[in-house]
Short mmCIF file of C-alpha atoms and ligand atoms in Angstrom, two decimals:
data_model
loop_
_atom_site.label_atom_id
_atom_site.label_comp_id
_atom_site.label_asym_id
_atom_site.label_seq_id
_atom_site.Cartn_x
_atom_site.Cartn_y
_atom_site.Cartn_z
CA UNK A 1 2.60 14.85 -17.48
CA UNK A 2 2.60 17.00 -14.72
CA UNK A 3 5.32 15.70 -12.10
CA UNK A 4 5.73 16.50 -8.80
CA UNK A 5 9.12 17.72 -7.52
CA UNK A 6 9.62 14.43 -5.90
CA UNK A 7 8.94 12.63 -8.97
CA UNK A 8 10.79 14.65 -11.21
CA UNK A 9 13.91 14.70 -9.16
CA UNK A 10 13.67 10.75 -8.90
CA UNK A 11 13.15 10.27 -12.52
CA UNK A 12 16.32 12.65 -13.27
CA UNK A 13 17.91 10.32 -11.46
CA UNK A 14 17.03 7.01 -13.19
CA UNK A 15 17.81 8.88 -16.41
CA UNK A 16 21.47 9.69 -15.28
CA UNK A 17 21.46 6.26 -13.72
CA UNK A 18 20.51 4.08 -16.54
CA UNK A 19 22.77 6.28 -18.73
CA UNK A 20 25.55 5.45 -17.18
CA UNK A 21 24.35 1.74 -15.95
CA UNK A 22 27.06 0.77 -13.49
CA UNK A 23 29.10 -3.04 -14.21
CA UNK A 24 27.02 -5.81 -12.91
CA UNK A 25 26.15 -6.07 -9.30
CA UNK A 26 28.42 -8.71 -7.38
CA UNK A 27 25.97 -11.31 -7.79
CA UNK A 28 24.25 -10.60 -11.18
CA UNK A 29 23.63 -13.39 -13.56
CA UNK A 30 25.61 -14.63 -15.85
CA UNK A 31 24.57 -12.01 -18.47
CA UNK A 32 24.93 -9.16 -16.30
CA UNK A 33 21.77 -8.56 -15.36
CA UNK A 34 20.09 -8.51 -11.59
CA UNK A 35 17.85 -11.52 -10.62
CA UNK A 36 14.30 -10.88 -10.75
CA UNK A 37 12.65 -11.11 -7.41
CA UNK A 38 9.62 -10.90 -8.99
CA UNK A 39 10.50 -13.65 -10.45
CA UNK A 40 12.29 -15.58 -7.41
CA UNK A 41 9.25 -15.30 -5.28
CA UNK A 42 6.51 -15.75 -8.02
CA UNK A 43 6.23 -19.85 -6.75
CA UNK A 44 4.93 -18.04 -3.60
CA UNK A 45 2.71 -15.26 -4.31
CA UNK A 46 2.96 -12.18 -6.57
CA UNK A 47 5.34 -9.60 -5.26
CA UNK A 48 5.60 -5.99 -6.42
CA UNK A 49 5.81 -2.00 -5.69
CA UNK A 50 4.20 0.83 -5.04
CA UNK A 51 4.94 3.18 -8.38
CA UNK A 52 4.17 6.50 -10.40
CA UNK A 53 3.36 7.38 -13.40
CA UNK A 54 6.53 9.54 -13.16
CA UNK A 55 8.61 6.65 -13.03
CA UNK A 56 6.91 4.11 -15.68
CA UNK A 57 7.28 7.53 -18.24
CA UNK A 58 10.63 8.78 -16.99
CA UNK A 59 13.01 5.62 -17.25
CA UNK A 60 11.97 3.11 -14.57
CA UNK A 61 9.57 0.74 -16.92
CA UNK A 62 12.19 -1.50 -18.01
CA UNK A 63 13.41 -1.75 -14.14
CA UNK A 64 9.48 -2.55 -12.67
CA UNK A 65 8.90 -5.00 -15.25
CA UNK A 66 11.90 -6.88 -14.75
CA UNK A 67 11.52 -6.84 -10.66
CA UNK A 68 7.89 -7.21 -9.92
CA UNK A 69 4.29 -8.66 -10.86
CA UNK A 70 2.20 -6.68 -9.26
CA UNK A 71 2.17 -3.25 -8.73
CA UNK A 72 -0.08 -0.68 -7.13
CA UNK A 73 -0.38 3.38 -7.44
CA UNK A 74 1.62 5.29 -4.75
CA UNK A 75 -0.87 8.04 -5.02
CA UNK A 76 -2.23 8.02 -8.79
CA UNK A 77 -5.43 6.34 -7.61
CA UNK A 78 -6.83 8.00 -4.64
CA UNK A 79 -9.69 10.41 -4.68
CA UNK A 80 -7.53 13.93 -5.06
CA UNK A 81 -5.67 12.42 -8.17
CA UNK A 82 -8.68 11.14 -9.86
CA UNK A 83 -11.44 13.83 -9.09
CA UNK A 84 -10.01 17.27 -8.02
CA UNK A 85 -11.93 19.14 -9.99
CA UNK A 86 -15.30 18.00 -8.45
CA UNK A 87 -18.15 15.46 -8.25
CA UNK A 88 -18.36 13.27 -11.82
CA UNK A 89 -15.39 15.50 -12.98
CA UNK A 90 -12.49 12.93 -13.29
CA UNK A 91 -8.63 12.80 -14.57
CA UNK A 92 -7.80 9.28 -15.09
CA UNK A 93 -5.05 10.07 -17.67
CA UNK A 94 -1.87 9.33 -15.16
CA UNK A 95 -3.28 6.67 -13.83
CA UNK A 96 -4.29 4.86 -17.34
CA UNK A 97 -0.91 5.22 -18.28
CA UNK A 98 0.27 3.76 -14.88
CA UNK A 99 -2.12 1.08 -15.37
CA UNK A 100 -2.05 0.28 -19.15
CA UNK A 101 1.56 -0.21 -18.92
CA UNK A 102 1.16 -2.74 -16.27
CA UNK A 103 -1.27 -4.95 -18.44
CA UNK A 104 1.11 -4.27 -20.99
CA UNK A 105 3.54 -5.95 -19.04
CA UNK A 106 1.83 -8.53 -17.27
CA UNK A 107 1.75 -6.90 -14.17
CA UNK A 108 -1.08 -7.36 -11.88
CA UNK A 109 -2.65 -4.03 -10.62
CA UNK A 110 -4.15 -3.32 -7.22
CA UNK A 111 -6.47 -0.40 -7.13
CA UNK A 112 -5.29 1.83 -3.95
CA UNK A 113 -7.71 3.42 -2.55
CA UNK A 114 -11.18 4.34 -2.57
CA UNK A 115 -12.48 5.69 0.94
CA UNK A 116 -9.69 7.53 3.58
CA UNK A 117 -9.76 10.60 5.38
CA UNK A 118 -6.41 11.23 3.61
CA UNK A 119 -6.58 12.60 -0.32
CA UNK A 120 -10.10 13.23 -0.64
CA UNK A 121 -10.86 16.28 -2.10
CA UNK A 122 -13.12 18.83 -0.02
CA UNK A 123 -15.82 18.94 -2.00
CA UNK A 124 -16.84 15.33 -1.29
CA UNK A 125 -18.03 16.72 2.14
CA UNK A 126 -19.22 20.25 1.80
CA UNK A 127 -22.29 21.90 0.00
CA UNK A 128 -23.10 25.89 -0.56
CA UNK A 129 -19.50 25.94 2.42
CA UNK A 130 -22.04 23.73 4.85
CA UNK A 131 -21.43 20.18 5.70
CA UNK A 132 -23.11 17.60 3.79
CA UNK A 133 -26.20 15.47 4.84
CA UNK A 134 -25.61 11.88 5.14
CA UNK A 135 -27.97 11.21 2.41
CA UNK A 136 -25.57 13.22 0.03
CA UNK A 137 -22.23 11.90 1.36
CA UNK A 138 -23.51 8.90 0.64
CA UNK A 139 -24.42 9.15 -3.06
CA UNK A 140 -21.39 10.64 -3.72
CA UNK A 141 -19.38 8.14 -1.93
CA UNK A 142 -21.18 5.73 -4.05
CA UNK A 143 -21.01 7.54 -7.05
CA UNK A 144 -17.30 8.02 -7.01
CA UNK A 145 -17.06 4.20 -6.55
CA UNK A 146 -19.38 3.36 -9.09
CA UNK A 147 -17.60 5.23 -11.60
CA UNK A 148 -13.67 4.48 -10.65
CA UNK A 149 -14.52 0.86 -9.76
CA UNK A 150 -16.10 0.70 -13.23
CA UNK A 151 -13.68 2.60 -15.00
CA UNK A 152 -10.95 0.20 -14.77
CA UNK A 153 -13.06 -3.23 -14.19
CA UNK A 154 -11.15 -5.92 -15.67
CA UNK A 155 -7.98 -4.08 -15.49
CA UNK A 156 -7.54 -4.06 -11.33
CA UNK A 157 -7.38 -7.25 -9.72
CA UNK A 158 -8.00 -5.99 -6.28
CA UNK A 159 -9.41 -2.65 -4.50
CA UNK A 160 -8.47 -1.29 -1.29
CA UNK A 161 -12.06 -0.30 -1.05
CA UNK A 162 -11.41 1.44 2.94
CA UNK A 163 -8.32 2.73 4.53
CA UNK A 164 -7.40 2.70 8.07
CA UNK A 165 -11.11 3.21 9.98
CA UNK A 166 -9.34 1.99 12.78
CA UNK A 167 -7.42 3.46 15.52
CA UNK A 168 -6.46 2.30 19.10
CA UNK A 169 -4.21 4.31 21.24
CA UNK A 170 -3.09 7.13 18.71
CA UNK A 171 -2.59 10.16 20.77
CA UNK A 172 -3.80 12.56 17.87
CA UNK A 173 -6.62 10.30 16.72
CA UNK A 174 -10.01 10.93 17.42
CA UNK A 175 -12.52 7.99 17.09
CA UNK A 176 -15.63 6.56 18.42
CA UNK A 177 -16.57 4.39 21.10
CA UNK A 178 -15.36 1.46 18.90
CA UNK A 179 -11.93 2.92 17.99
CA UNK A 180 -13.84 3.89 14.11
CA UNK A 181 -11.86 6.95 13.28
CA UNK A 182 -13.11 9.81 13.39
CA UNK A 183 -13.39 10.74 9.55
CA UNK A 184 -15.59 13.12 7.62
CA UNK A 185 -17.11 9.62 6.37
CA UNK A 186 -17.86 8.10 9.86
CA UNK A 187 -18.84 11.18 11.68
CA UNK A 188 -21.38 12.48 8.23
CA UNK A 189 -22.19 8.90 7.08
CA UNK A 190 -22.16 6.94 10.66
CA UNK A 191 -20.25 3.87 10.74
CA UNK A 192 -22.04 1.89 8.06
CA UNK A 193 -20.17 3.78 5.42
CA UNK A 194 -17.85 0.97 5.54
CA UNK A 195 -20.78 -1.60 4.43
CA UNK A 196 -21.73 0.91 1.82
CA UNK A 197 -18.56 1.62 0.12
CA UNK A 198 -18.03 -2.28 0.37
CA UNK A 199 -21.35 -2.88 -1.75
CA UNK A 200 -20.61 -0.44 -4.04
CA UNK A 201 -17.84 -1.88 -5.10
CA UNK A 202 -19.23 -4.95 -5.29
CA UNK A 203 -21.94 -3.73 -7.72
CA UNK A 204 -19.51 -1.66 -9.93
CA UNK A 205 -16.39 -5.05 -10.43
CA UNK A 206 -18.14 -8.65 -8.79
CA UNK A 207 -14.73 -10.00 -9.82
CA UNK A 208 -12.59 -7.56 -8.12
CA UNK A 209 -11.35 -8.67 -4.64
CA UNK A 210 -12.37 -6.23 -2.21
CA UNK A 211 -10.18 -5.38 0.69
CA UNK A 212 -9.86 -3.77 4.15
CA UNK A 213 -6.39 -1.62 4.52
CA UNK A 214 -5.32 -1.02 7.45
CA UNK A 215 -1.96 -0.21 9.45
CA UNK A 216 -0.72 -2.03 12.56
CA UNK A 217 -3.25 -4.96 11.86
CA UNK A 218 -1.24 -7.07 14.41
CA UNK A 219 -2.64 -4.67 16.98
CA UNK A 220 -4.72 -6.98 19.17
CA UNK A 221 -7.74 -4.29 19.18
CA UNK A 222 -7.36 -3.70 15.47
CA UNK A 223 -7.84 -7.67 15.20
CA UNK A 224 -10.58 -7.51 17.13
CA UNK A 225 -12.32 -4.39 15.50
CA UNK A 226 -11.30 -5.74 11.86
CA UNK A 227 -12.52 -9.55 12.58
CA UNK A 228 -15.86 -8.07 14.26
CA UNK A 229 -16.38 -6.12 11.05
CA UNK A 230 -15.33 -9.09 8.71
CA UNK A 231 -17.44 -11.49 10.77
CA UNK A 232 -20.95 -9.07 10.50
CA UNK A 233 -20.02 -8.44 6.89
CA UNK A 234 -20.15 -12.08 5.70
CA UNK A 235 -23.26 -12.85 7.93
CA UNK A 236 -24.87 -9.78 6.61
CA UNK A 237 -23.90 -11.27 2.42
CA UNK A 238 -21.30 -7.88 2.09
CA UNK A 239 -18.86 -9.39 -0.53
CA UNK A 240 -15.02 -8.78 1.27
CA UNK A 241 -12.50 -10.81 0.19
CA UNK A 242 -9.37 -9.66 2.20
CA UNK A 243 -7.52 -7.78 4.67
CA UNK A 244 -4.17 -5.46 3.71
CA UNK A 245 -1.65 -5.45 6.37
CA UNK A 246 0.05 -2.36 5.05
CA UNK A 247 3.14 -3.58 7.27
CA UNK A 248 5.35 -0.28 7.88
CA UNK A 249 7.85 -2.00 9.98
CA UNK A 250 11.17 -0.53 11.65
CA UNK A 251 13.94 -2.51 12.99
CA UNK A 252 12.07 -3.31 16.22
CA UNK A 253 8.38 -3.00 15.50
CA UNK A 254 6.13 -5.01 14.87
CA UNK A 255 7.91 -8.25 16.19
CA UNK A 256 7.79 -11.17 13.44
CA UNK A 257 5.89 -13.29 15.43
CA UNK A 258 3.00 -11.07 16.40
CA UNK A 259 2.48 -10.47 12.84
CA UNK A 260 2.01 -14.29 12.00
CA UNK A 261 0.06 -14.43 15.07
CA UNK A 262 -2.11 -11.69 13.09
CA UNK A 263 -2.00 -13.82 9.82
CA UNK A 264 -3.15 -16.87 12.03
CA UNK A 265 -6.18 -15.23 13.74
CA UNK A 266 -7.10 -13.05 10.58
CA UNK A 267 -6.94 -16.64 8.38
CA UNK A 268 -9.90 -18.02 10.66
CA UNK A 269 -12.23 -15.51 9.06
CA UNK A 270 -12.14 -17.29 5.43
CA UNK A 271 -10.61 -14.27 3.78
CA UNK A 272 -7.16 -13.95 2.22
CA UNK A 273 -4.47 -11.42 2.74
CA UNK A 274 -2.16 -9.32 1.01
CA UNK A 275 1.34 -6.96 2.53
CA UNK A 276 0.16 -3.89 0.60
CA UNK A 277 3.32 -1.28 1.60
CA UNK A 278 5.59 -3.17 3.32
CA UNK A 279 8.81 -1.46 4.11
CA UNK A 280 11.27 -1.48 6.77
CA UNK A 281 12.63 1.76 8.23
CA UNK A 282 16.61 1.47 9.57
CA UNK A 283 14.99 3.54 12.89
CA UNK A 284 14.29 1.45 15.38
CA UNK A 285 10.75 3.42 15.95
CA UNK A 286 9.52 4.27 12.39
CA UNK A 287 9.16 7.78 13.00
CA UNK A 288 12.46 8.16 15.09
CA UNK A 289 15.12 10.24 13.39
CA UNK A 290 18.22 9.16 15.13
CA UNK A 291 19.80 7.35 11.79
CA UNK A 292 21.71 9.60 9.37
CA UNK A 293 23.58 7.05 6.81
CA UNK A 294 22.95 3.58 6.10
CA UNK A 295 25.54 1.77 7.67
CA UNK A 296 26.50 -1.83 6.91
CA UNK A 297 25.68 -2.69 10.20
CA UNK A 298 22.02 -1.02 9.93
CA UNK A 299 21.63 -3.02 6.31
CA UNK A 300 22.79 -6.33 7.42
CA UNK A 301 20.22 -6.05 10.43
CA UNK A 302 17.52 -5.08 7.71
CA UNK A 303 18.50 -7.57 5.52
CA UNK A 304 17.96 -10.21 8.42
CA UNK A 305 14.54 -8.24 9.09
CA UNK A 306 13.07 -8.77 5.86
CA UNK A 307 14.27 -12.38 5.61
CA UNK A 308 12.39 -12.89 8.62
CA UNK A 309 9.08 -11.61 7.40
CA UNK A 310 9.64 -13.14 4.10
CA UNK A 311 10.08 -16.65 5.94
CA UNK A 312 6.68 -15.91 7.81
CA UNK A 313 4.98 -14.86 4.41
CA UNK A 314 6.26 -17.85 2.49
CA UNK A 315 5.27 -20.37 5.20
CA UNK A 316 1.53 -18.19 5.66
CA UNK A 317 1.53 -18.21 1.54
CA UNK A 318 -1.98 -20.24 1.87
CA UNK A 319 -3.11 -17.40 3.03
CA UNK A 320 -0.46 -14.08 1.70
CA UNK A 321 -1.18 -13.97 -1.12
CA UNK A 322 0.54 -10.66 -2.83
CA UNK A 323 3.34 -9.01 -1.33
CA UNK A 324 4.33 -5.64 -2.23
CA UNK A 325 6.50 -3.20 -1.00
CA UNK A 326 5.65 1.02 -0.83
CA UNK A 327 8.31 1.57 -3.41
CA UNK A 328 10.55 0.83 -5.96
CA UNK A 329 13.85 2.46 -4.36
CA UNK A 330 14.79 4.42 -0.83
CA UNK A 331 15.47 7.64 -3.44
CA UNK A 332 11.60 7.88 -3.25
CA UNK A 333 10.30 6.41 -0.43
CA UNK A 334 7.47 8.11 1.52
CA UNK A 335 9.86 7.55 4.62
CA UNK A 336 11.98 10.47 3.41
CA UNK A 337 9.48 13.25 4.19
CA UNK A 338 7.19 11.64 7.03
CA UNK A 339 7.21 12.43 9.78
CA UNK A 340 9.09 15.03 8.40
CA UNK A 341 12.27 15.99 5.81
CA UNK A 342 15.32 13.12 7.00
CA UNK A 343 17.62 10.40 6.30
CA UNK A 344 15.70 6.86 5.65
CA UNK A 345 16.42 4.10 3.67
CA UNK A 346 14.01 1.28 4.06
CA UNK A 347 13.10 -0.41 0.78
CA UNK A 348 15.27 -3.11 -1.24
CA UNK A 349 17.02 -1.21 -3.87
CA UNK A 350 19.12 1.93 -2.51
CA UNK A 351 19.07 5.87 -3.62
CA UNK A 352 21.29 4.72 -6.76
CA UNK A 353 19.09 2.01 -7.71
CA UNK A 354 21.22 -0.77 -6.49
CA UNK A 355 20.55 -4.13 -4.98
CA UNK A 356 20.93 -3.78 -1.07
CA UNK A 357 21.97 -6.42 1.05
CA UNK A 358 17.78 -7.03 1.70
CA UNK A 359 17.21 -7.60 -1.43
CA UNK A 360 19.83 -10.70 -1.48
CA UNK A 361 18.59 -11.71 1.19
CA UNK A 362 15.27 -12.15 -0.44
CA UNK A 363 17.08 -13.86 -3.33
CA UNK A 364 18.74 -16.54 -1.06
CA UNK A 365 15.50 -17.31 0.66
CA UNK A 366 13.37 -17.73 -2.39
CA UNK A 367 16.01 -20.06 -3.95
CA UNK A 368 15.70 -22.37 -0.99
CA UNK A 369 12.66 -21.47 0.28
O1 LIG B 401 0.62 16.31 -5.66
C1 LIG B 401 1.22 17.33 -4.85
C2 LIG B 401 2.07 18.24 -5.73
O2 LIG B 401 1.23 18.93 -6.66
C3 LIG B 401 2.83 19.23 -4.86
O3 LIG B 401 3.73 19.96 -5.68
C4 LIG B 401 3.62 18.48 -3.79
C5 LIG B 401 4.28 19.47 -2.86
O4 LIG B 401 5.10 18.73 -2.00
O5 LIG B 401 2.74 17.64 -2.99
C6 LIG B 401 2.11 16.66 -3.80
O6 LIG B 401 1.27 15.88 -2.98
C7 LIG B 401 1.99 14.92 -2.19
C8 LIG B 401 1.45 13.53 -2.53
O7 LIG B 401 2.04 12.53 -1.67
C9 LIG B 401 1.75 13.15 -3.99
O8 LIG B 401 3.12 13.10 -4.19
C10 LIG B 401 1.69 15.23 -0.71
O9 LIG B 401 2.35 16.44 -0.38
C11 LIG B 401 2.23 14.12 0.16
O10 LIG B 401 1.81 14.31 1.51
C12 LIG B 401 1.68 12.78 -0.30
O11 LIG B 401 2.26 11.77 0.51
C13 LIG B 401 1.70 10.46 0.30
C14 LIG B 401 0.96 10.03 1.59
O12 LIG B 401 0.46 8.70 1.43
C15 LIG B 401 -0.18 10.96 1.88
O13 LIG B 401 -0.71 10.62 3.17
C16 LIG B 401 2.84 9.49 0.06
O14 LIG B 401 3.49 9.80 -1.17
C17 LIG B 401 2.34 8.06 0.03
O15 LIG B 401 3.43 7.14 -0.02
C18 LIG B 401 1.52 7.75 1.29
O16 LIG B 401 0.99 6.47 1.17
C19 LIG B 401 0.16 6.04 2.27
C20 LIG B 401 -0.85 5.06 1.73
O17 LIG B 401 -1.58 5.66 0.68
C21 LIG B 401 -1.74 4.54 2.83
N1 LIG B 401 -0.95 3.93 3.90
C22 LIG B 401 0.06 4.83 4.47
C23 LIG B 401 0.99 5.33 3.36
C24 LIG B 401 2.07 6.21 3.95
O18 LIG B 401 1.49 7.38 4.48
#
């Protein structure tokens, strides 16, 4: 298995960690071990992790299964994992593994993603070094989502079929007249590549949910944009089952209550929802850099943060229903390297692997609900 530095230097680390598997946390069960959140919040919806194939292989299986009952691929299951090489050329090795070990263990898996202008291979949009013609973006589109789709039918309960189209007052973000991003796909395609991934998914897994991704999805144009598309969809008999709030929160943004305002609004379109990569950065702006340690001060003002979504996601549960968060531990969260290399910490289990003050938090609230 070919890891990537990242990987490998988290998986050393659950090695050393579980070698020398610290006494029992302050509030572990009576046999020592941790509560299961998993397990805590599974009267409300399934809640899991973003994880690797690194970590299943490397030490971590034993620690997924017990927390979680879902889980997703970080990265394993985008476009330049599974078809680098070229069109019909796949490598679905890491993510069987990923994915096999799931069913294995009763997870739940959520297929993550099929269409973004982020890790998607070149060749998808270029031909003898020229651009592609629409008609040829398009059967590759839908070839690559006939063939992933249908590779793991039966095994994935749920695609994010499209990531973030949407944009609305992103400096660096180019998009059309609608706020549709700018992508190789919208700008080769036009904007009906959305309706066309959506049906090919549809053709390849009928019992797959099929979701819209998308960032800041509290944003009222993003509402707007997302229920517009929703609305047209359904009229037009394009199968979409449900929108992802990917929820990258700091400490001040979103606020709590625009998000259930979201979860209200997004609720009147007959869909359901999931949190696909919730986490919770200790910066106040999620791309500040002005934290260096994780003080208790910082955690107990997380802790407090996540209780509050969690209270809005219980209460919304006719409507949430998966929650997952983009990681199984702040050692590798994505947070560490965007915007660029610093300090973060925003997931429930710390760099060592250990419960933070978050994740009892979470504990408490599922007890009493
Ligand atoms: O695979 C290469 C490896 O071969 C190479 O040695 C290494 C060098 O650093 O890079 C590896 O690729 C990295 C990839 O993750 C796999 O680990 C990329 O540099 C890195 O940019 C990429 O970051 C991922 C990011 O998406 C890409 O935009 C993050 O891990 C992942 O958490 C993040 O996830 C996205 C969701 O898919 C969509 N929503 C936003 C979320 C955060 O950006």
């Amino acid at each position: 298995m070919n890891l990537t530095r990242r990987e490998f230097a988290a998986a050393s680390a659950t090695l050393a960690l579980t070698a020398c598997a610290g006494g029992p946390s302050r509030r572990a069960e009576a046999d020592g071990k941790l509560p299961s959140l998993g397990r805590a919040l599974a009267p409300y919806f399934p809640f899991g992790a973003a994880i690797t194939p690194g970590q299943v292989a490397f030490g971590s299986a034993d620690f997924i299964k017990a927390q979680f009952s879902v889980v997703v691929a970080e990265n394993a299951m985008k476009p330049e994992a599974l078809a680098a090489r070229g069109e019909g050329q796949y490598s679905f090795t890491q993510a069987d593994e990923l994915v096999n070990f799931a069913r294995a263990s009763g997870l739940k898996v959520r297929g993550h993603t099929l269409v973004w202008h982020q890790q998607t291979p070149a060749w998808f949009f270029v031909e003898n070094g020229a651009p592609v013609t629409r008609a040829t973006l398009i059967t590759r589109m839908e070839r690559y989502i006939t063939d992933v789709v249908g590779h793991f039918k039966g095994r994935v309960y749920a695609w994010d079929v499209v990531n973030e189209a949407y944009s609305f007052g992103e400096a660096r973000t180019r998009t059309d007249s609608e706020g549709m991003r700018l992508s190789p796909f919208r700008e080769i395609i036009g904007e009906d590549y959305i309706e066309i991934a959506f049906r090919a998914a549809a053709r390849a897994d009928p019992d797959a949910l099929l979701f819209y991704n998308d960032y800041e999805t509290q944003n009222p144009r993003k509402i707007a944009a997302i229920s517009e598309m929703v609305t047209r969809f359904k009229a037009a008999g394009v199968k979409i089952d449900g929108i992802g709030h990917q929820a990258h929160c700091s400490m001040l943004h979103p606020s709590v209550n625009s998000f259930e305002r979201a979860v209200e609004q997004y609720a009147m379109l007959g869909i359901t929802q999931h949190v696909t990569e919730l986490d919770i950065a200790l910066n106040d702006d999620i791309s500040a850099n002005r934290v260096s340690e994780a003080s208790p001060a910082l955690l107990a003002r997380q802790a407090q943060r996540y209780a509050d979504f969690f209270k809005v996601f219980i209460k919304q549960r006719r409507h949430i229903t998966a929650v997952l968060v983009w990681g199984i531990d702040d050692a590798g969260s994505w947070l560490r390297h965007w915007p660029n290399e610093r300090f973060e910490a925003p997931l429930l289990f710390d760099e060592k692997r250990q419960p933070k003050p978050a994740f009892w938090a979470l504990m408490k609230l599922a007890e009493t609900g």
